[in-house]
Amino acid sequence: MLSFERKTIEARMRQPGGRAVVQPIEVRRNPVTGRTCRITFSRAEEREPGAATLPDPPPFVGDRSRCPFCRDALAAQTPRLVPELCPDGRMQKGRSVLFPNLFPYGGYSAVSLFDDRHFVEIGTAAPDSYADCLLNCRDYLLRVLEHDPASVYMAITQNHLPSAGGSLLHPHLQLQADQAASNHHRFLRGRAISYLAETGTRIFSAYLQHEREDGSRYIGRTGSWEWLAAFAPEGFFEIWGILPGITSIRQAGEGDWRALARGVINAQKFYRSLNRNGYNLGLLLIEDGSNALELRTVMVVRSNYAPWVRSDHTGFEVMLGEMATFSAPEETARRARPFWDGSE
């Protein structure tokens, strides 16, 4: 069975005025990965530059002259898919256009645009535009599987703004499909297969069942997707969306992708309410027929893109390999729930 472990460490000190204080730090272990994180509650009292209000849009947001994703430049400045994948060179679904990543990370790297506008602030995208983008991603990955059945390690990701690793403002998702597994793919595949063999239950379904019963981190639903705050977050305000029982993009219907789009935008609106403007999204897929790993979307806030904002990763994360955040997941869920009201 999954173990939701936590323990409290106490740091004792005297404040500058001489008063003795005890500062609690909670250490939690991720039930899926076994990795630990720390909730450093006292850090919530720190003043964080650039987060008192939602930062202004980037100063170069109006400069479309060098954006290859804007419609005027798209045909001339973006690459084309090979004919075996798409005779037309680019795939279109509603307002979404998909084409190869000019700077690929693997055998099949692509970019899927989800809005005609050059810049879309967090939480303001139209659900249909996001859904069209995700469906375009699905169609591309299915074509890859048909063309190269060995490229089973797949991902859909997003980097919103440069603080999250985004190199272009124009809204887009990235896709990846490869025969070589990433570290996360390799670990999750082994963990999911062994858990299913040992318990007869899929690992994310077991995780979700525990969180439904506990309730303190459960947020809400959009369609068949169920959303919750991660028990042991590895990023700030980490939110998971789980699609129970679905282990392949071949099984997920159009309604599932549209429901995912609604959930993603709900999370963005929550992040916006926290005056955060940067975030990452990831959905990992393993299309090898093992039928063990259900679809899970992960979203985390990143440092704001604004002047004089510090990085969200310190020496503790980089050198010790352990996330130190300051918000309890239960509090994240409590504050996020209103953004799911009426979403089902």
PDB file of N, CA, C and O in Angstrom, residues 180-234:
ATOM      1  N   ALA A 180      14.060   6.575 -26.372  1.00  0.00           N
ATOM      2  CA  ALA A 180      14.863   6.639 -25.154  1.00  0.00           C
ATOM      3  C   ALA A 180      14.030   7.240 -24.032  1.00  0.00           C
ATOM      4  O   ALA A 180      13.503   8.344 -24.154  1.00  0.00           O
ATOM      5  N   ALA A 181      13.927   6.524 -22.915  1.00  0.00           N
ATOM      6  CA  ALA A 181      13.131   6.993 -21.779  1.00  0.00           C
ATOM      7  C   ALA A 181      13.866   8.079 -21.005  1.00  0.00           C
ATOM      8  O   ALA A 181      15.080   7.991 -20.794  1.00  0.00           O
ATOM      9  N   SER A 182      13.134   9.090 -20.578  1.00  0.00           N
ATOM     10  CA  SER A 182      13.695  10.061 -19.636  1.00  0.00           C
ATOM     11  C   SER A 182      13.793   9.412 -18.255  1.00  0.00           C
ATOM     12  O   SER A 182      13.241   8.328 -18.009  1.00  0.00           O
ATOM     13  N   ASN A 183      14.469  10.076 -17.329  1.00  0.00           N
ATOM     14  CA  ASN A 183      14.570   9.541 -15.969  1.00  0.00           C
ATOM     15  C   ASN A 183      13.188   9.316 -15.351  1.00  0.00           C
ATOM     16  O   ASN A 183      12.929   8.287 -14.725  1.00  0.00           O
ATOM     17  N   HIS A 184      12.307  10.289 -15.509  1.00  0.00           N
ATOM     18  CA  HIS A 184      10.978  10.172 -14.918  1.00  0.00           C
ATOM     19  C   HIS A 184      10.165   9.059 -15.584  1.00  0.00           C
ATOM     20  O   HIS A 184       9.448   8.304 -14.914  1.00  0.00           O
ATOM     21  N   HIS A 185      10.262   8.961 -16.913  1.00  0.00           N
ATOM     22  CA  HIS A 185       9.570   7.875 -17.599  1.00  0.00           C
ATOM     23  C   HIS A 185      10.045   6.520 -17.082  1.00  0.00           C
ATOM     24  O   HIS A 185       9.233   5.629 -16.789  1.00  0.00           O
ATOM     25  N   ARG A 186      11.358   6.370 -17.003  1.00  0.00           N
ATOM     26  CA  ARG A 186      11.920   5.080 -16.608  1.00  0.00           C
ATOM     27  C   ARG A 186      11.500   4.702 -15.186  1.00  0.00           C
ATOM     28  O   ARG A 186      11.089   3.570 -14.913  1.00  0.00           O
ATOM     29  N   PHE A 187      11.566   5.670 -14.275  1.00  0.00           N
ATOM     30  CA  PHE A 187      11.188   5.382 -12.896  1.00  0.00           C
ATOM     31  C   PHE A 187       9.698   5.075 -12.793  1.00  0.00           C
ATOM     32  O   PHE A 187       9.292   4.084 -12.156  1.00  0.00           O
ATOM     33  N   LEU A 188       8.855   5.925 -13.381  1.00  0.00           N
ATOM     34  CA  LEU A 188       7.413   5.744 -13.256  1.00  0.00           C
ATOM     35  C   LEU A 188       6.947   4.435 -13.887  1.00  0.00           C
ATOM     36  O   LEU A 188       6.038   3.772 -13.358  1.00  0.00           O
ATOM     37  N   ARG A 189       7.564   4.048 -14.994  1.00  0.00           N
ATOM     38  CA  ARG A 189       7.179   2.787 -15.629  1.00  0.00           C
ATOM     39  C   ARG A 189       7.442   1.617 -14.671  1.00  0.00           C
ATOM     40  O   ARG A 189       6.566   0.775 -14.442  1.00  0.00           O
ATOM     41  N   GLY A 190       8.652   1.562 -14.110  1.00  0.00           N
ATOM     42  CA  GLY A 190       8.988   0.471 -13.206  1.00  0.00           C
ATOM     43  C   GLY A 190       8.127   0.462 -11.961  1.00  0.00           C
ATOM     44  O   GLY A 190       7.651  -0.594 -11.516  1.00  0.00           O
ATOM     45  N   ARG A 191       7.896   1.645 -11.393  1.00  0.00           N
ATOM     46  CA  ARG A 191       7.103   1.748 -10.167  1.00  0.00           C
ATOM     47  C   ARG A 191       5.649   1.344 -10.420  1.00  0.00           C
ATOM     48  O   ARG A 191       5.040   0.623  -9.626  1.00  0.00           O
ATOM     49  N   ALA A 192       5.087   1.814 -11.536  1.00  0.00           N
ATOM     50  CA  ALA A 192       3.689   1.511 -11.838  1.00  0.00           C
ATOM     51  C   ALA A 192       3.486   0.025 -12.112  1.00  0.00           C
ATOM     52  O   ALA A 192       2.505  -0.576 -11.652  1.00  0.00           O
ATOM     53  N   ILE A 193       4.393  -0.577 -12.856  1.00  0.00           N
ATOM     54  CA  ILE A 193       4.263  -2.000 -13.182  1.00  0.00           C
ATOM     55  C   ILE A 193       4.397  -2.855 -11.929  1.00  0.00           C
ATOM     56  O   ILE A 193       3.612  -3.784 -11.703  1.00  0.00           O
ATOM     57  N   SER A 194       5.376  -2.547 -11.085  1.00  0.00           N
ATOM     58  CA  SER A 194       5.577  -3.352  -9.876  1.00  0.00           C
ATOM     59  C   SER A 194       4.416  -3.173  -8.900  1.00  0.00           C
ATOM     60  O   SER A 194       3.979  -4.146  -8.269  1.00  0.00           O
ATOM     61  N   TYR A 195       3.881  -1.958  -8.783  1.00  0.00           N
ATOM     62  CA  TYR A 195       2.758  -1.728  -7.870  1.00  0.00           C
ATOM     63  C   TYR A 195       1.521  -2.487  -8.338  1.00  0.00           C
ATOM     64  O   TYR A 195       0.805  -3.096  -7.525  1.00  0.00           O
ATOM     65  N   LEU A 196       1.271  -2.464  -9.640  1.00  0.00           N
ATOM     66  CA  LEU A 196       0.114  -3.177 -10.174  1.00  0.00           C
ATOM     67  C   LEU A 196       0.252  -4.679  -9.942  1.00  0.00           C
ATOM     68  O   LEU A 196      -0.714  -5.361  -9.565  1.00  0.00           O
ATOM     69  N   ALA A 197       1.470  -5.216 -10.133  1.00  0.00           N
ATOM     70  CA  ALA A 197       1.701  -6.644  -9.939  1.00  0.00           C
ATOM     71  C   ALA A 197       1.540  -7.037  -8.473  1.00  0.00           C
ATOM     72  O   ALA A 197       1.010  -8.111  -8.157  1.00  0.00           O
ATOM     73  N   GLU A 198       1.968  -6.162  -7.564  1.00  0.00           N
ATOM     74  CA  GLU A 198       1.930  -6.480  -6.132  1.00  0.00           C
ATOM     75  C   GLU A 198       0.543  -6.321  -5.520  1.00  0.00           C
ATOM     76  O   GLU A 198       0.164  -7.066  -4.611  1.00  0.00           O
ATOM     77  N   THR A 199      -0.231  -5.342  -6.006  1.00  0.00           N
ATOM     78  CA  THR A 199      -1.492  -5.011  -5.344  1.00  0.00           C
ATOM     79  C   THR A 199      -2.727  -5.255  -6.200  1.00  0.00           C
ATOM     80  O   THR A 199      -3.847  -5.279  -5.666  1.00  0.00           O
ATOM     81  N   GLY A 200      -2.548  -5.393  -7.508  1.00  0.00           N
ATOM     82  CA  GLY A 200      -3.693  -5.516  -8.399  1.00  0.00           C
ATOM     83  C   GLY A 200      -4.393  -4.199  -8.658  1.00  0.00           C
ATOM     84  O   GLY A 200      -5.464  -4.161  -9.273  1.00  0.00           O
ATOM     85  N   THR A 201      -3.802  -3.089  -8.195  1.00  0.00           N
ATOM     86  CA  THR A 201      -4.374  -1.753  -8.360  1.00  0.00           C
ATOM     87  C   THR A 201      -3.336  -0.839  -9.004  1.00  0.00           C
ATOM     88  O   THR A 201      -2.141  -0.944  -8.719  1.00  0.00           O
ATOM     89  N   ARG A 202      -3.792   0.056  -9.852  1.00  0.00           N
ATOM     90  CA  ARG A 202      -2.860   1.016 -10.455  1.00  0.00           C
ATOM     91  C   ARG A 202      -2.494   2.085  -9.430  1.00  0.00           C
ATOM     92  O   ARG A 202      -3.328   2.521  -8.630  1.00  0.00           O
ATOM     93  N   ILE A 203      -1.246   2.540  -9.511  1.00  0.00           N
ATOM     94  CA  ILE A 203      -0.697   3.370  -8.447  1.00  0.00           C
ATOM     95  C   ILE A 203      -1.411   4.715  -8.315  1.00  0.00           C
ATOM     96  O   ILE A 203      -1.677   5.179  -7.193  1.00  0.00           O
ATOM     97  N   PHE A 204      -1.762   5.359  -9.432  1.00  0.00           N
ATOM     98  CA  PHE A 204      -2.423   6.659  -9.313  1.00  0.00           C
ATOM     99  C   PHE A 204      -3.878   6.510  -8.863  1.00  0.00           C
ATOM    100  O   PHE A 204      -4.423   7.396  -8.198  1.00  0.00           O
ATOM    101  N   SER A 205      -4.507   5.387  -9.204  1.00  0.00           N
ATOM    102  CA  SER A 205      -5.852   5.139  -8.675  1.00  0.00           C
ATOM    103  C   SER A 205      -5.806   4.951  -7.167  1.00  0.00           C
ATOM    104  O   SER A 205      -6.681   5.445  -6.433  1.00  0.00           O
ATOM    105  N   ALA A 206      -4.790   4.233  -6.693  1.00  0.00           N
ATOM    106  CA  ALA A 206      -4.640   4.035  -5.251  1.00  0.00           C
ATOM    107  C   ALA A 206      -4.370   5.363  -4.552  1.00  0.00           C
ATOM    108  O   ALA A 206      -4.930   5.649  -3.483  1.00  0.00           O
ATOM    109  N   TYR A 207      -3.515   6.168  -5.159  1.00  0.00           N
ATOM    110  CA  TYR A 207      -3.206   7.495  -4.605  1.00  0.00           C
ATOM    111  C   TYR A 207      -4.476   8.340  -4.530  1.00  0.00           C
ATOM    112  O   TYR A 207      -4.781   8.957  -3.503  1.00  0.00           O
ATOM    113  N   LEU A 208      -5.223   8.323  -5.612  1.00  0.00           N
ATOM    114  CA  LEU A 208      -6.437   9.137  -5.690  1.00  0.00           C
ATOM    115  C   LEU A 208      -7.480   8.666  -4.679  1.00  0.00           C
ATOM    116  O   LEU A 208      -8.156   9.493  -4.047  1.00  0.00           O
ATOM    117  N   GLN A 209      -7.626   7.358  -4.516  1.00  0.00           N
ATOM    118  CA  GLN A 209      -8.584   6.842  -3.560  1.00  0.00           C
ATOM    119  C   GLN A 209      -8.253   7.311  -2.147  1.00  0.00           C
ATOM    120  O   GLN A 209      -9.139   7.726  -1.378  1.00  0.00           O
ATOM    121  N   HIS A 210      -6.968   7.283  -1.788  1.00  0.00           N
ATOM    122  CA  HIS A 210      -6.558   7.783  -0.468  1.00  0.00           C
ATOM    123  C   HIS A 210      -6.917   9.257  -0.312  1.00  0.00           C
ATOM    124  O   HIS A 210      -7.443   9.674   0.734  1.00  0.00           O
ATOM    125  N   GLU A 211      -6.665  10.044  -1.333  1.00  0.00           N
ATOM    126  CA  GLU A 211      -6.895  11.481  -1.244  1.00  0.00           C
ATOM    127  C   GLU A 211      -8.381  11.818  -1.244  1.00  0.00           C
ATOM    128  O   GLU A 211      -8.798  12.794  -0.616  1.00  0.00           O
ATOM    129  N   ARG A 212      -9.186  11.022  -1.941  1.00  0.00           N
ATOM    130  CA  ARG A 212     -10.638  11.225  -1.858  1.00  0.00           C
ATOM    131  C   ARG A 212     -11.120  11.012  -0.423  1.00  0.00           C
ATOM    132  O   ARG A 212     -11.927  11.781   0.099  1.00  0.00           O
ATOM    133  N   GLU A 213     -10.633   9.947   0.198  1.00  0.00           N
ATOM    134  CA  GLU A 213     -11.063   9.613   1.557  1.00  0.00           C
ATOM    135  C   GLU A 213     -10.535  10.613   2.576  1.00  0.00           C
ATOM    136  O   GLU A 213     -11.251  10.977   3.520  1.00  0.00           O
ATOM    137  N   ASP A 214      -9.294  11.063   2.396  1.00  0.00           N
ATOM    138  CA  ASP A 214      -8.713  12.044   3.317  1.00  0.00           C
ATOM    139  C   ASP A 214      -9.396  13.400   3.161  1.00  0.00           C
ATOM    140  O   ASP A 214      -9.796  14.030   4.137  1.00  0.00           O
ATOM    141  N   GLY A 215      -9.514  13.854   1.915  1.00  0.00           N
ATOM    142  CA  GLY A 215     -10.258  15.073   1.611  1.00  0.00           C
ATOM    143  C   GLY A 215      -9.509  16.373   1.789  1.00  0.00           C
ATOM    144  O   GLY A 215      -9.885  17.392   1.190  1.00  0.00           O
ATOM    145  N   SER A 216      -8.441  16.393   2.565  1.00  0.00           N
ATOM    146  CA  SER A 216      -7.806  17.669   2.895  1.00  0.00           C
ATOM    147  C   SER A 216      -7.016  18.258   1.735  1.00  0.00           C
ATOM    148  O   SER A 216      -6.757  19.466   1.716  1.00  0.00           O
ATOM    149  N   ARG A 217      -6.638  17.447   0.779  1.00  0.00           N
ATOM    150  CA  ARG A 217      -5.879  17.951  -0.375  1.00  0.00           C
ATOM    151  C   ARG A 217      -6.672  17.820  -1.679  1.00  0.00           C
ATOM    152  O   ARG A 217      -6.195  18.199  -2.731  1.00  0.00           O
ATOM    153  N   TYR A 218      -7.871  17.263  -1.608  1.00  0.00           N
ATOM    154  CA  TYR A 218      -8.696  17.093  -2.803  1.00  0.00           C
ATOM    155  C   TYR A 218      -9.280  18.440  -3.203  1.00  0.00           C
ATOM    156  O   TYR A 218      -9.786  19.180  -2.355  1.00  0.00           O
ATOM    157  N   ILE A 219      -9.228  18.757  -4.492  1.00  0.00           N
ATOM    158  CA  ILE A 219      -9.676  20.065  -4.972  1.00  0.00           C
ATOM    159  C   ILE A 219     -11.010  19.989  -5.704  1.00  0.00           C
ATOM    160  O   ILE A 219     -11.952  20.714  -5.391  1.00  0.00           O
ATOM    161  N   GLY A 220     -11.112  19.129  -6.719  1.00  0.00           N
ATOM    162  CA  GLY A 220     -12.348  19.070  -7.480  1.00  0.00           C
ATOM    163  C   GLY A 220     -12.181  18.256  -8.747  1.00  0.00           C
ATOM    164  O   GLY A 220     -11.174  17.580  -8.953  1.00  0.00           O
ATOM    165  N   ARG A 221     -13.182  18.348  -9.634  1.00  0.00           N
ATOM    166  CA  ARG A 221     -13.196  17.572 -10.876  1.00  0.00           C
ATOM    167  C   ARG A 221     -13.442  18.485 -12.068  1.00  0.00           C
ATOM    168  O   ARG A 221     -14.107  19.512 -11.946  1.00  0.00           O
ATOM    169  N   THR A 222     -12.929  18.071 -13.208  1.00  0.00           N
ATOM    170  CA  THR A 222     -13.381  18.579 -14.503  1.00  0.00           C
ATOM    171  C   THR A 222     -13.586  17.342 -15.369  1.00  0.00           C
ATOM    172  O   THR A 222     -12.626  16.658 -15.716  1.00  0.00           O
ATOM    173  N   GLY A 223     -14.832  17.021 -15.660  1.00  0.00           N
ATOM    174  CA  GLY A 223     -15.109  15.781 -16.360  1.00  0.00           C
ATOM    175  C   GLY A 223     -14.622  14.599 -15.542  1.00  0.00           C
ATOM    176  O   GLY A 223     -14.887  14.494 -14.349  1.00  0.00           O
ATOM    177  N   SER A 224     -13.855  13.714 -16.180  1.00  0.00           N
ATOM    178  CA  SER A 224     -13.312  12.544 -15.485  1.00  0.00           C
ATOM    179  C   SER A 224     -11.986  12.830 -14.794  1.00  0.00           C
ATOM    180  O   SER A 224     -11.471  11.968 -14.078  1.00  0.00           O
ATOM    181  N   TRP A 225     -11.415  14.004 -15.019  1.00  0.00           N
ATOM    182  CA  TRP A 225     -10.161  14.366 -14.355  1.00  0.00           C
ATOM    183  C   TRP A 225     -10.457  14.782 -12.917  1.00  0.00           C
ATOM    184  O   TRP A 225     -11.388  15.533 -12.657  1.00  0.00           O
ATOM    185  N   GLU A 226      -9.626  14.312 -11.982  1.00  0.00           N
ATOM    186  CA  GLU A 226      -9.754  14.683 -10.580  1.00  0.00           C
ATOM    187  C   GLU A 226      -8.479  15.390 -10.149  1.00  0.00           C
ATOM    188  O   GLU A 226      -7.357  14.937 -10.451  1.00  0.00           O
ATOM    189  N   TRP A 227      -8.650  16.503  -9.424  1.00  0.00           N
ATOM    190  CA  TRP A 227      -7.561  17.434  -9.145  1.00  0.00           C
ATOM    191  C   TRP A 227      -7.298  17.524  -7.640  1.00  0.00           C
ATOM    192  O   TRP A 227      -8.229  17.546  -6.833  1.00  0.00           O
ATOM    193  N   LEU A 228      -6.019  17.590  -7.290  1.00  0.00           N
ATOM    194  CA  LEU A 228      -5.634  17.634  -5.879  1.00  0.00           C
ATOM    195  C   LEU A 228      -4.276  18.298  -5.727  1.00  0.00           C
ATOM    196  O   LEU A 228      -3.503  18.399  -6.680  1.00  0.00           O
ATOM    197  N   ALA A 229      -4.016  18.782  -4.513  1.00  0.00           N
ATOM    198  CA  ALA A 229      -2.700  19.328  -4.188  1.00  0.00           C
ATOM    199  C   ALA A 229      -1.779  18.178  -3.841  1.00  0.00           C
ATOM    200  O   ALA A 229      -2.153  17.271  -3.088  1.00  0.00           O
ATOM    201  N   ALA A 230      -0.564  18.193  -4.392  1.00  0.00           N
ATOM    202  CA  ALA A 230       0.374  17.099  -4.168  1.00  0.00           C
ATOM    203  C   ALA A 230       0.721  16.992  -2.682  1.00  0.00           C
ATOM    204  O   ALA A 230       1.011  17.994  -2.026  1.00  0.00           O
ATOM    205  N   PHE A 231       0.713  15.758  -2.142  1.00  0.00           N
ATOM    206  CA  PHE A 231       0.985  15.534  -0.723  1.00  0.00           C
ATOM    207  C   PHE A 231       2.396  15.986  -0.348  1.00  0.00           C
ATOM    208  O   PHE A 231       2.604  16.608   0.701  1.00  0.00           O
ATOM    209  N   ALA A 232       3.367  15.660  -1.180  1.00  0.00           N
ATOM    210  CA  ALA A 232       4.764  16.035  -0.923  1.00  0.00           C
ATOM    211  C   ALA A 232       5.266  16.811  -2.139  1.00  0.00           C
ATOM    212  O   ALA A 232       5.915  16.242  -3.021  1.00  0.00           O
ATOM    213  N   PRO A 233       4.949  18.096  -2.217  1.00  0.00           N
ATOM    214  CA  PRO A 233       5.223  18.860  -3.438  1.00  0.00           C
ATOM    215  C   PRO A 233       6.705  18.984  -3.754  1.00  0.00           C
ATOM    216  O   PRO A 233       7.536  19.127  -2.856  1.00  0.00           O
ATOM    217  N   GLU A 234       7.007  18.925  -5.032  1.00  0.00           N
ATOM    218  CA  GLU A 234       8.369  19.146  -5.515  1.00  0.00           C
ATOM    219  C   GLU A 234       8.455  20.460  -6.283  1.00  0.00           C
ATOM    220  O   GLU A 234       9.409  20.713  -7.013  1.00  0.00           O
TER     221      GLU A 234
END
